[in-house]
Amino acid sequence: MVTLSLNFGSLALELFFLLSGIFIFMIDRFIKSKSYAFWLSFWVILGSMVFILFIPFGDFTRAFRIDFFSSSIKFLLLIGFFFVLLLSDTHLNNFPGLNFGEFYGLLFFSLFGIFVVLSSQDFLTLFIGLELMSIPLYFLIATQYVYRKESLEGALKYFIAGALSGGLYILFLGIVYYATGTIYFEEVSKRLAQGLLKKELLLGAVFFISALSIKLSLVPFHMWAPDAYEASPLPITAFLSGLIKFAVMAVLIKVLILAYSPLKIEIGKILIPISLLTILIGSLLAIRQDNLVRLLAYSSIAHVGYAVLGLVSGDFAGYGFSLFYMFVYLFTTIGSFGIMIYLVRANRGFLEIPNLAGICQNLPFISLLLLIFLFSLAGVPPTAGFMAKFYIFLMLVKSQYIGVAILALLVSVIGAYPYIRVIKVIYMDKGHLGYYKPTYPIFLAFSLIVATFIVILLGIYPRPMLDFIQRTLFLYISLQFLQL
Amino acid sequence: MEGVSFEVVRSFNLSVFLVPFLPLLASVITLIFGKRYLREKPYILPVSALLLSFLISLKLLVDVLSGKIYEFDLYQWMVVGSLKVGLGFLVDPLSVMMLCMVTSLSFLIHVYSIGYMKGDPGYYRFFSYISLFTFFMLILVLSNNLIQLYLGWEGVGLCSYLLIGFWYEKKSASDAAKKAFIINRIGDFGFALGIFAVFYYLGTLYYHEIFPRLPQIAQTYINIGSYEVHLPFLISFLLFCGAMGKSAQVPLHTWLPDAMEGPTPVSALIHAATMVTAGVFMVSRLHPLFELSPHAMAMVALVGLITCFMAATIAPTQFDIKRVVAYSTLSQLGYMFMACGVGAFAVGMFHLFTHAYFKALLFLGAGSIIHALHHASDPNDIRIMGGLKRFMPITFWTFLIASLSIAGIPGFAGFFSKDEILVYAYFSQYPWGKLVWFVGLLVAGMTAFYTFRIFFKAFFGEFKGVEALHGHYPHESPKVMTIPLIIISFGAIFSGWLGIPEALGGGAHFQRFLEQVLGHPKLLPVDHAVEYLLMVLSIVAGLMGIGIAYLVYVKKPALEVFFSYKFKVIYNFLYRKWYFDELYHRVFVVPTLWLARTVVNLVLDSFVIDHTVNGSAKTTAFSASLFRKLHSGIVNYYNWFILLGVVIYLIYIFIR
């Protein structure tokens, strides 16, 4: 019998976020200043980035565990979140009529949910974490409804998809509990290792993957994504497509290793058609888009498809490459959405691609950055996007999934087209749209420079980051070997 | 490494790292901030970076002389099985010699350019490009594997393209840049195939792993079609294609004379001293591979021989001073390949070394003249020069030194290295040695003739450019240009003294130093009496060339016109550069354009685009409209699809 340990130290960070969120909501009515919430969040997140390095590993009951994997992923997510905050500040200043306090408070609640997801040790806690993560997002997507009525529609669509996701998840939970009598990752894994209940748990896995596929917007669970992305404020779109997907991917990998390790080959086989279809449809739909945000929404669908390709072989190294892919994608997203925030400041019309014609003449710096991020999305060396794709394909070839690799490569050629088209419009077409040249707010400039630096650095020298991400998985992997 | 034991340092060494990366840093900063902040003095950073690099190279030279070799990997970009791609450095006698040559010349030419390029609107751009070039050249020289060699190879090609087309508003310049780039593509295609072949058959790209594995393929033959091809020959041939492109050997030589459209310092640095010799360097670096196949050696010697002779015949008919010097570069590069082709790699490198100095000096001297005449519509034309001795004494003396050096007059650098090549060719065990010697001797005479042709035409007689200069008179170039000239002229004399052959009482230190890496050539027993005779012959050839040039261009100028009329057919043949450009135009350019304009347009437009592209556009439009219907914003569809997905997966699991 395992003793219950109530180690509040390991829960400190989560409580910190919860309290910060509640605090903002409590005092928001009484404070006139527009910027206090941003600065509060700013310092809380900066503090947490330091703080997380000192959080001891340990359990809070059997359901919640801080370990190397969860802390590392949380740390990476905190960095991403920090940049989302910086982008939010720049973006919100364009919409002075909104209530800023709510925005940051809800972001904190969502972050709290993400952290619970990453640390959960059983399927019920995981569920609670997923819901905690999603519910604030329904509100956040609709933040701008004063300015744009259609944003309510996007939020509602995401809510309905989220509700379905929750339903499917509960089905899965029921099946697992019915079959095994337990909801803990390790116990499920033990049953599977003994060769029991494979059929039932595989059935459960289908519902589990469907539920997470909705969060990851894999085809055919993806349809809410473009609507929701277009409806939300730009920083929230970056949050949705970068951070949320990274966290869900991380927890999918965690569950695959900790609970479903003996079935990982079978699950991988289920994922093959999903990922290929996702890449294909994401890329095809992106071709027809004239709106930059919708283009990136579809491209986000396609990119998660690539990342899922790393899971199909059931190889642990492949899991690491998937995480690396999502990390690279996170920063590419931050960079490209940062650029969009800048472009919107210059002229709202710049979100339509044909209007971008010839901006390289007048905005050479931002055009160059956009070029770098688009190259990274298309997977052109020496950017990080190339490296991430390269390792995924390498993994497929190494584990003898050569057919899949070839198909994915072919599809990725289609996938490069939309980005190259934008580059062509920017650099080769004649411009016609008037605009004024906005200044670079310090936070925006900082985020753009850091994102560019990371994208280039990981393209030239990816080794240390890859090794680090692989190392985060070592503990879980070694646990598996101990069990077998 | 053969024979001598070196202490190999395998840890990271900062000074080796700094040699190439200082110029890179200077280049990047100058390119980014040059336009705004360094408009007046963009040369400060590149020049000081090059000076530092040069000093560090000297320090490395001392290290290597005291028996150290640096070999380390800086970092690995990707590792896939046995394929490793990364940056690595190798400093051994061969590369340290190149290092000192490249950095010293690059530094001096940077200084020279301060004066030469002054007032050009692209002042900062020029310095940025030229130090970027130096970076790539150093990367090429320092690399310890073939991929990095290729990186440097393409990098210098890119910089060469940028700098030939530096005055891109001039159509001839941008045409020349394109020509250089395209012709190099042909060679580099072979070069890349050669690298792939090395990796495919030897499983590695690192020099220190390639050489021990060479015996594995020494006797391998592979079938191509119905022919059995000796594998080492095939690989050597492919690699040599790259060398032919980069070092402008027949039949890929036509770009180099046109490349003279670039600024003169560029011609001196890139198209005389460093980049074009990369082919020779590569062949020497991979000499064990070439030596496996006698046919490959014969090919190297033959290509060098043809180029050497052909260029020497064209040069006397040209009137553009830089083109004459460019043809002499072609010819001298042919000399180096001839040396490689008879197995005397160390001597070939020795000639590369001395040639770098005297040829750079010739170019910079020509540049000094052009600078003085820059008011003329075509300042390169030797017909408007004459009598410049009076106006430009320093240029006169340094140009004389360079000319004597290239003509092979004893005491000057060119004499020692050229003579060594001839001696080694004569005594070579390879059967084509005697032929190489004979052509070499002939070309030595011709070289002296055409070099002194421009020398006499430029500096003697009456100044003929008064009209072209609108009454101006030329004047000596500023100090910032003449001082590098003077320093390089020391190199053009004394660089040869490092390798005075034994027969003349020297120690041939230079060759011995390099032979630690490049191996000893296979020689027949050397007879010193014959060696002296060969020397006397080559001196006589040089003096005769000078004598004829004096006779024709100073004493009896009428002879020049007489010859060109008397032998009109031959003269035209040579003046049109053996009709190579016309040939290529007919055989390659015209058909390609025809293919592009008619066939591709016709076929693609009517069939491919109308049917496939528009067809696929229709398909996409159709599917897009389908998708649009599904993405109509009606949430029911969305949920239907989610449920459909789940059901399909369930079915999949149960029927599996």
mmCIF file of N, CA and C in Angstrom, chain B residues 488-529:
data_model
loop_
_atom_site.group_PDB
_atom_site.id
_atom_site.type_symbol
_atom_site.label_atom_id
_atom_site.label_comp_id
_atom_site.label_asym_id
_atom_site.label_seq_id
_atom_site.Cartn_x
_atom_site.Cartn_y
_atom_site.Cartn_z
ATOM 1 N N ILE B 488 54.359 43.576 -51.841
ATOM 2 C CA ILE B 488 54.144 42.334 -52.594
ATOM 3 C C ILE B 488 55.320 42.077 -53.531
ATOM 4 N N SER B 489 55.971 43.134 -54.006
ATOM 5 C CA SER B 489 57.085 42.873 -54.912
ATOM 6 C C SER B 489 58.231 42.181 -54.173
ATOM 7 N N PHE B 490 58.348 42.407 -52.865
ATOM 8 C CA PHE B 490 59.309 41.598 -52.095
ATOM 9 C C PHE B 490 58.910 40.129 -52.169
ATOM 10 N N GLY B 491 57.606 39.886 -52.019
ATOM 11 C CA GLY B 491 57.130 38.506 -52.114
ATOM 12 C C GLY B 491 57.433 37.935 -53.480
ATOM 13 N N ALA B 492 57.283 38.748 -54.538
ATOM 14 C CA ALA B 492 57.496 38.254 -55.886
ATOM 15 C C ALA B 492 58.956 37.923 -56.137
ATOM 16 N N ILE B 493 59.833 38.461 -55.324
ATOM 17 C CA ILE B 493 61.246 38.085 -55.463
ATOM 18 C C ILE B 493 61.582 36.957 -54.502
ATOM 19 N N PHE B 494 61.268 37.190 -53.220
ATOM 20 C CA PHE B 494 61.857 36.314 -52.202
ATOM 21 C C PHE B 494 61.055 35.058 -51.914
ATOM 22 N N SER B 495 59.760 35.025 -52.299
ATOM 23 C CA SER B 495 59.005 33.809 -51.999
ATOM 24 C C SER B 495 59.650 32.608 -52.674
ATOM 25 N N GLY B 496 60.338 32.839 -53.810
ATOM 26 C CA GLY B 496 60.993 31.723 -54.476
ATOM 27 C C GLY B 496 62.230 31.258 -53.736
ATOM 28 N N TRP B 497 62.825 32.137 -52.938
ATOM 29 C CA TRP B 497 64.074 31.786 -52.268
ATOM 30 C C TRP B 497 63.855 30.750 -51.177
ATOM 31 N N LEU B 498 62.582 30.544 -50.806
ATOM 32 C CA LEU B 498 62.309 29.534 -49.787
ATOM 33 C C LEU B 498 62.565 28.142 -50.329
ATOM 34 N N GLY B 499 62.546 28.020 -51.660
ATOM 35 C CA GLY B 499 62.663 26.675 -52.213
ATOM 36 C C GLY B 499 63.720 26.587 -53.284
ATOM 37 N N ILE B 500 64.893 27.206 -53.080
ATOM 38 C CA ILE B 500 65.974 27.108 -54.063
ATOM 39 C C ILE B 500 66.398 25.644 -54.170
ATOM 40 N N PRO B 501 66.411 25.080 -55.370
ATOM 41 C CA PRO B 501 66.702 23.650 -55.496
ATOM 42 C C PRO B 501 68.136 23.319 -55.075
ATOM 43 N N GLU B 502 68.352 22.019 -54.780
ATOM 44 C CA GLU B 502 69.667 21.571 -54.332
ATOM 45 C C GLU B 502 70.742 21.892 -55.364
ATOM 46 N N ALA B 503 70.370 21.759 -56.624
ATOM 47 C CA ALA B 503 71.382 21.946 -57.666
ATOM 48 C C ALA B 503 71.991 23.341 -57.615
ATOM 49 N N LEU B 504 71.239 24.301 -57.099
ATOM 50 C CA LEU B 504 71.766 25.657 -57.012
ATOM 51 C C LEU B 504 72.267 25.966 -55.618
ATOM 52 N N GLY B 505 72.467 24.915 -54.828
ATOM 53 C CA GLY B 505 73.050 25.119 -53.517
ATOM 54 C C GLY B 505 72.049 25.456 -52.438
ATOM 55 N N GLY B 506 70.758 25.459 -52.793
ATOM 56 C CA GLY B 506 69.752 25.715 -51.764
ATOM 57 C C GLY B 506 69.331 24.420 -51.093
ATOM 58 N N GLY B 507 68.362 24.516 -50.232
ATOM 59 C CA GLY B 507 67.935 23.318 -49.521
ATOM 60 C C GLY B 507 66.555 22.844 -49.935
ATOM 61 N N ALA B 508 65.910 23.563 -50.859
ATOM 62 C CA ALA B 508 64.543 23.232 -51.261
ATOM 63 C C ALA B 508 63.663 23.034 -50.043
ATOM 64 N N HIS B 509 63.822 23.952 -49.067
ATOM 65 C CA HIS B 509 63.106 23.789 -47.797
ATOM 66 C C HIS B 509 61.602 23.732 -47.996
ATOM 67 N N PHE B 510 61.128 24.586 -48.891
ATOM 68 C CA PHE B 510 59.683 24.673 -49.097
ATOM 69 C C PHE B 510 59.127 23.330 -49.542
ATOM 70 N N GLN B 511 59.799 22.736 -50.538
ATOM 71 C CA GLN B 511 59.301 21.463 -51.058
ATOM 72 C C GLN B 511 59.407 20.367 -50.004
ATOM 73 N N ARG B 512 60.525 20.348 -49.258
ATOM 74 C CA ARG B 512 60.682 19.316 -48.227
ATOM 75 C C ARG B 512 59.578 19.441 -47.185
ATOM 76 N N PHE B 513 59.260 20.705 -46.862
ATOM 77 C CA PHE B 513 58.232 20.969 -45.847
ATOM 78 C C PHE B 513 56.892 20.388 -46.306
ATOM 79 N N LEU B 514 56.564 20.631 -47.564
ATOM 80 C CA LEU B 514 55.265 20.157 -48.058
ATOM 81 C C LEU B 514 55.284 18.669 -48.352
ATOM 82 N N GLU B 515 56.455 18.136 -48.686
ATOM 83 C CA GLU B 515 56.498 16.707 -49.034
ATOM 84 C C GLU B 515 56.172 15.822 -47.844
ATOM 85 N N GLN B 516 56.250 16.409 -46.646
ATOM 86 C CA GLN B 516 55.788 15.648 -45.478
ATOM 87 C C GLN B 516 54.327 15.270 -45.641
ATOM 88 N N VAL B 517 53.583 16.075 -46.340
ATOM 89 C CA VAL B 517 52.173 15.786 -46.555
ATOM 90 C C VAL B 517 51.946 15.224 -47.952
ATOM 91 N N LEU B 518 52.628 15.803 -48.922
ATOM 92 C CA LEU B 518 52.280 15.526 -50.318
ATOM 93 C C LEU B 518 53.093 14.388 -50.924
ATOM 94 N N GLY B 519 54.069 13.861 -50.189
ATOM 95 C CA GLY B 519 54.822 12.722 -50.703
ATOM 96 C C GLY B 519 55.874 13.138 -51.708
ATOM 97 N N HIS B 520 56.851 12.235 -51.911
ATOM 98 C CA HIS B 520 57.919 12.540 -52.852
ATOM 99 C C HIS B 520 57.502 12.086 -54.227
ATOM 100 N N PRO B 521 57.802 12.906 -55.234
ATOM 101 C CA PRO B 521 57.464 12.474 -56.588
ATOM 102 C C PRO B 521 58.323 11.293 -57.013
ATOM 103 N N LYS B 522 57.764 10.485 -57.887
ATOM 104 C CA LYS B 522 58.531 9.348 -58.409
ATOM 105 C C LYS B 522 59.439 9.870 -59.517
ATOM 106 N N LEU B 523 60.734 9.742 -59.309
ATOM 107 C CA LEU B 523 61.666 10.325 -60.271
ATOM 108 C C LEU B 523 62.582 9.256 -60.842
ATOM 109 N N LEU B 524 63.030 9.517 -62.062
ATOM 110 C CA LEU B 524 64.156 8.765 -62.600
ATOM 111 C C LEU B 524 65.394 9.316 -61.896
ATOM 112 N N PRO B 525 66.518 8.610 -61.962
ATOM 113 C CA PRO B 525 67.730 9.176 -61.347
ATOM 114 C C PRO B 525 68.050 10.547 -61.950
ATOM 115 N N VAL B 526 68.316 11.502 -61.079
ATOM 116 C CA VAL B 526 68.526 12.872 -61.543
ATOM 117 C C VAL B 526 69.995 13.076 -61.868
ATOM 118 N N ASP B 527 70.229 13.561 -63.059
ATOM 119 C CA ASP B 527 71.597 13.870 -63.468
ATOM 120 C C ASP B 527 71.785 15.375 -63.352
ATOM 121 N N HIS B 528 72.735 15.806 -62.487
ATOM 122 C CA HIS B 528 72.830 17.241 -62.232
ATOM 123 C C HIS B 528 73.272 18.020 -63.459
ATOM 124 N N ALA B 529 74.130 17.377 -64.296
ATOM 125 C CA ALA B 529 74.575 18.069 -65.511
ATOM 126 C C ALA B 529 73.380 18.398 -66.384
#
